[in-house]
Coordinates of C-alpha atoms in Angstrom, one line a residue:
X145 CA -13.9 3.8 22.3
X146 CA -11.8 1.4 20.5
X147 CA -10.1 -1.3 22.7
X148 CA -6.5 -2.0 22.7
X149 CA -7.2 -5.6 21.9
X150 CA -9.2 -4.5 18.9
X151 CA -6.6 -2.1 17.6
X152 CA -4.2 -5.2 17.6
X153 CA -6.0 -7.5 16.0
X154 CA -5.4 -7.0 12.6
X155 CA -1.4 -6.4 13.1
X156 CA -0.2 -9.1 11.3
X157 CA 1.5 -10.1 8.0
X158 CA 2.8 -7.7 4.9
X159 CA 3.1 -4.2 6.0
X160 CA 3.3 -2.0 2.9
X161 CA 5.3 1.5 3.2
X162 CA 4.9 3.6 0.6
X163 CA 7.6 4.9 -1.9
X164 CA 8.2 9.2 -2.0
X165 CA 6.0 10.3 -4.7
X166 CA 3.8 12.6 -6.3
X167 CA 2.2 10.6 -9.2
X168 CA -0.8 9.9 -7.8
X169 CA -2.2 7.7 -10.2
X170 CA 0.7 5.8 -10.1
X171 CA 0.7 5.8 -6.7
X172 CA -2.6 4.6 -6.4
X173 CA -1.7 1.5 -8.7
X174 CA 0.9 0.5 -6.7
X175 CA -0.6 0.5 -3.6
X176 CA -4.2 -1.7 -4.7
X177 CA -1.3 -3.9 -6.7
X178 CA 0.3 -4.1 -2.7
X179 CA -3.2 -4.9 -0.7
X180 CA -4.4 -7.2 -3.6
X181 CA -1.0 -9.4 -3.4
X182 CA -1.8 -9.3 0.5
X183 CA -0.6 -6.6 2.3
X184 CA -2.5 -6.0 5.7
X185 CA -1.7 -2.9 6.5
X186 CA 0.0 0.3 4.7
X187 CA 1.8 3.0 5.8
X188 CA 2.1 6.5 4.0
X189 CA 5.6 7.7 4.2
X190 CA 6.3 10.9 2.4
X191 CA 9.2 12.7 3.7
X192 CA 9.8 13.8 0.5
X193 CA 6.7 15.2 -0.8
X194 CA 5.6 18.6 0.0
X195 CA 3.1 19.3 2.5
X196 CA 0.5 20.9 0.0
X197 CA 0.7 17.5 -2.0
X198 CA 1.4 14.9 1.5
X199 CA -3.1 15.6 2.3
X200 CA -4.4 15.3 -1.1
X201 CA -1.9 12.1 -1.5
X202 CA -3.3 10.2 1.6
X203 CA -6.9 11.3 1.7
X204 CA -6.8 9.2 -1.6
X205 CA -4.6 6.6 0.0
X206 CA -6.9 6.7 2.6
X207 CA -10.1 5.9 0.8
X208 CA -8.8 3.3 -1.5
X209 CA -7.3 1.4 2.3
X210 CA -10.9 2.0 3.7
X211 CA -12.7 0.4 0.4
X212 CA -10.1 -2.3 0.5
X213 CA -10.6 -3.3 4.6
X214 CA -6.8 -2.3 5.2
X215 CA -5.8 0.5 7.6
X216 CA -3.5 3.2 6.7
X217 CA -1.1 4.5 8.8
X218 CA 0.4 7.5 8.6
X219 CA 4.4 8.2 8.6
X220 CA 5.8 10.7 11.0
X221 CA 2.9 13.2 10.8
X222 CA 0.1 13.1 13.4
X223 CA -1.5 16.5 12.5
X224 CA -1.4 15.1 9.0
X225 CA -3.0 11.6 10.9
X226 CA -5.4 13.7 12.5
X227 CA -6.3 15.9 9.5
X228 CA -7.7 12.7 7.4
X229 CA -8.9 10.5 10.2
X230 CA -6.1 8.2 9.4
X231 CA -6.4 4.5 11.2
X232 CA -2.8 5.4 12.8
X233 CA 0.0 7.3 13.1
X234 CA 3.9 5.8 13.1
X235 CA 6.4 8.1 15.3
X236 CA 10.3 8.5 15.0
X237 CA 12.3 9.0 17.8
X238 CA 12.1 12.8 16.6
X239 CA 8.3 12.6 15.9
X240 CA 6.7 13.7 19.2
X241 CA 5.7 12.0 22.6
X242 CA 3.6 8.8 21.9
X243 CA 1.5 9.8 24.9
X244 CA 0.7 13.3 22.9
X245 CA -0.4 10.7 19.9
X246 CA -2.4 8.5 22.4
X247 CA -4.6 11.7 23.8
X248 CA -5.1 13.0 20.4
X249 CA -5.6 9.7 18.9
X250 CA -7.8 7.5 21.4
X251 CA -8.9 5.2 18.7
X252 CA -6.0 5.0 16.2
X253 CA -3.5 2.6 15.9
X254 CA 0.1 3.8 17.4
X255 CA 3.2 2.7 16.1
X256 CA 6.6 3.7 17.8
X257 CA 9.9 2.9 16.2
X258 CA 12.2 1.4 18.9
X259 CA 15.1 1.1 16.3
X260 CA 17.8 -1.8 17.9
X261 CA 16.8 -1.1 21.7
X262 CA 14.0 -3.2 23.8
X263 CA 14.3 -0.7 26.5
X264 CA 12.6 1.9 24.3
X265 CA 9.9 -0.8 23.3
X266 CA 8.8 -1.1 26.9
X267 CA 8.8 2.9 27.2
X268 CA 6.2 2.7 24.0
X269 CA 3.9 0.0 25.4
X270 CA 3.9 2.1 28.8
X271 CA 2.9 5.6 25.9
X272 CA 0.0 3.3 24.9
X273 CA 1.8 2.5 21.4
X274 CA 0.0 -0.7 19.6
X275 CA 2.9 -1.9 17.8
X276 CA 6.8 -1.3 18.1
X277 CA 9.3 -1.1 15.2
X278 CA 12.6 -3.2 15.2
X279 CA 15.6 -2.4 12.8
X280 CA 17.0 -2.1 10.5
X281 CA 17.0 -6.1 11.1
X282 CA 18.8 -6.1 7.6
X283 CA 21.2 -3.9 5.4
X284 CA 18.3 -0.9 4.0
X285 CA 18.8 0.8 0.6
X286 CA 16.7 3.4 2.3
X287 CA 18.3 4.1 5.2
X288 CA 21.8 2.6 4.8
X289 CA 23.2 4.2 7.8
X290 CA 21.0 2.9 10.1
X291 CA 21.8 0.8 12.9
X292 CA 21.3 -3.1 12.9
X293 CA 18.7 -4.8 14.9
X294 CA 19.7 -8.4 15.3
X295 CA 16.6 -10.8 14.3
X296 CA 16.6 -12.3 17.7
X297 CA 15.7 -8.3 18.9
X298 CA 12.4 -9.1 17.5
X299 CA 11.9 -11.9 19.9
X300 CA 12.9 -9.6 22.9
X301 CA 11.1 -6.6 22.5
X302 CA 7.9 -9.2 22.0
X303 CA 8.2 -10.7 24.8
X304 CA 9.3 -7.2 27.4
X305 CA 7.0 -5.0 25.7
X306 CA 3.8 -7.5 25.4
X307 CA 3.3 -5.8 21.7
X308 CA 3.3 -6.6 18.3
X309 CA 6.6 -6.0 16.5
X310 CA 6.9 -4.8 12.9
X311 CA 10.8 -6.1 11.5
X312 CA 11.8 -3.2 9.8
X313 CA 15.2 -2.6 7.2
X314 CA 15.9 -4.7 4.2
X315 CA 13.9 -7.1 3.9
X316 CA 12.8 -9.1 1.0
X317 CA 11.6 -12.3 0.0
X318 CA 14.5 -14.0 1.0
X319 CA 15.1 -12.8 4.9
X320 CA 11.5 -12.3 5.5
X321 CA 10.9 -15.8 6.8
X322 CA 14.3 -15.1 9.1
X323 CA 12.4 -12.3 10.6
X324 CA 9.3 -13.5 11.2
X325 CA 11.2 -17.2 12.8
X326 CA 12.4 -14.6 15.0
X327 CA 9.5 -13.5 16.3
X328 CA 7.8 -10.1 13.9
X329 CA 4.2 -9.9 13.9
X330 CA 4.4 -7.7 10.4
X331 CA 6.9 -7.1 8.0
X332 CA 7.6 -3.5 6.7
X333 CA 8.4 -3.0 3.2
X334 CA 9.2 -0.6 0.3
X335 CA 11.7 -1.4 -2.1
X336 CA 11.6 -4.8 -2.3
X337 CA 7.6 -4.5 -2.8
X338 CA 6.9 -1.2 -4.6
X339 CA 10.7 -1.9 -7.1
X340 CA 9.4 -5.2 -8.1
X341 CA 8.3 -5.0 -11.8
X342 CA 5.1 -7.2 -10.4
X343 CA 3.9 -6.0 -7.2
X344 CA 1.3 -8.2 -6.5
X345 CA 3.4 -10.6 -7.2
X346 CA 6.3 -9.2 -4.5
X347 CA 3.3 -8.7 -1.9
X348 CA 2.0 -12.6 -2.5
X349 CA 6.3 -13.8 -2.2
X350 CA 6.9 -11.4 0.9
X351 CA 3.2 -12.3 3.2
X352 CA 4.3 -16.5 2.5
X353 CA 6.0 -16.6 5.6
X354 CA 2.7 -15.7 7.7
X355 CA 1.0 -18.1 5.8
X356 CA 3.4 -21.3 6.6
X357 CA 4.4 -19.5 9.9
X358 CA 3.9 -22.4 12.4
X359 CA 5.5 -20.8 15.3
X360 CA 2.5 -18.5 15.2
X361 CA -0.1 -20.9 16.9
X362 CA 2.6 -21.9 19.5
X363 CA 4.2 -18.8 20.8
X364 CA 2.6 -16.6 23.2
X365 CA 0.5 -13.5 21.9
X366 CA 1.2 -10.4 23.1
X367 CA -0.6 -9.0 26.2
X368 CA -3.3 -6.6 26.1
X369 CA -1.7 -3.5 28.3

């Protein structure tokens, strides 16, 4: 059985969410153009997409991640998770209980999004989550009525839930190194990757603040619950 240690490891850097879409090809493109500009991780999000097309979609997904040594994480949809033998699954506040997720998952990586409230990221680390999300820590063109997650947020729910934290809402090359001074682990992403005209070149811009991050060897790493 996979440790909780070693399901954190690799939670770091340029976390690529997918765009809603059916072009698989296209897809496909976008995504290797995402892990080869250094993405670490990628999420499938298709809320969008019809259920008939969301399995074939991220069983392909899922074996390009695998051939590239990236896990893929799957949006809002743990029988869909389950189906594929996803590396994770990411739950909403509507999604399910993470503890459900955890029993059904033992080995996958859990995300839980914790929006602007650190209380919530304790209750996830106490549900066996690996990861909490934090946002939107900027204005999102995808969800533009969200609530606002002050950067400093990130920081807290670090340090009170002992997990990584993915900044989530808004973010581009130019506020990514704001949220990662204030404490994210990853960095979750769609428009301003998968709109670029060149996204490689969007996924190199977006992962330079891990690379030059040198509050990373100085602050404390999350606890192993």
């Amino acid at each position: 059985m996979t440790s909780a240690s070693e399901r954190r490891a690799g939670l770091r850097g340029l976390y690529a969410v997918t765009p809603g879409m059916v072009d698989l090809p296209r897809l496909v493109a976008l995504v290797s153009a995402a892990i080869e500009g250094g993405a670490s991780l990628v999420q499938y999000r298709a809320k969008e997409v019809a259920p008939a097309s969301r399995q074939r979609l991220a069983e392909s997904l899922l074996a390009l991640c695998r051939d590239r040594g990236v896990p893929l994480i799957v949006n809002d949809d743990l029988a869909l998770a389950a189906a594929i033998g996803a590396d994770g699954v990411h739950l909403g506040r509507d999604d399910g209980d993470p503890r459900d997720a955890r029993a059904r998952l033992p080995d996958a990586i859990l995300g839980v999004s914790c929006y602007a409230d650190a209380e919530l990221a304790v209750a996830a680390a106490e549900a066996g989550a690996d990861y909490v999300g934090i946002g939107s820590v900027f204005a999102s063109p995808t969800k533009p009525g969200a609530v606002r997650a002050a950067p400093s947020l990130l920081g807290e729910a670090r340090r009170r839930a002992g997990l990584p934290v993915a900044a989530i809402g808004g973010i581009n090359a130019a506020n990514a190194p704001v949220a990662v001074a204030a404490g994210a682990d990853m960095i979750a992403v769609i428009s301003a990757l998968f709109d670029a005209p060149d996204v490689a070149a969007a996924a190199r811009a977006l992962s330079l603040p891990f690379a030059t991050d040198a509050h990373a060897h100085a602050r404390t790493q999350p606890a192993a619950l």
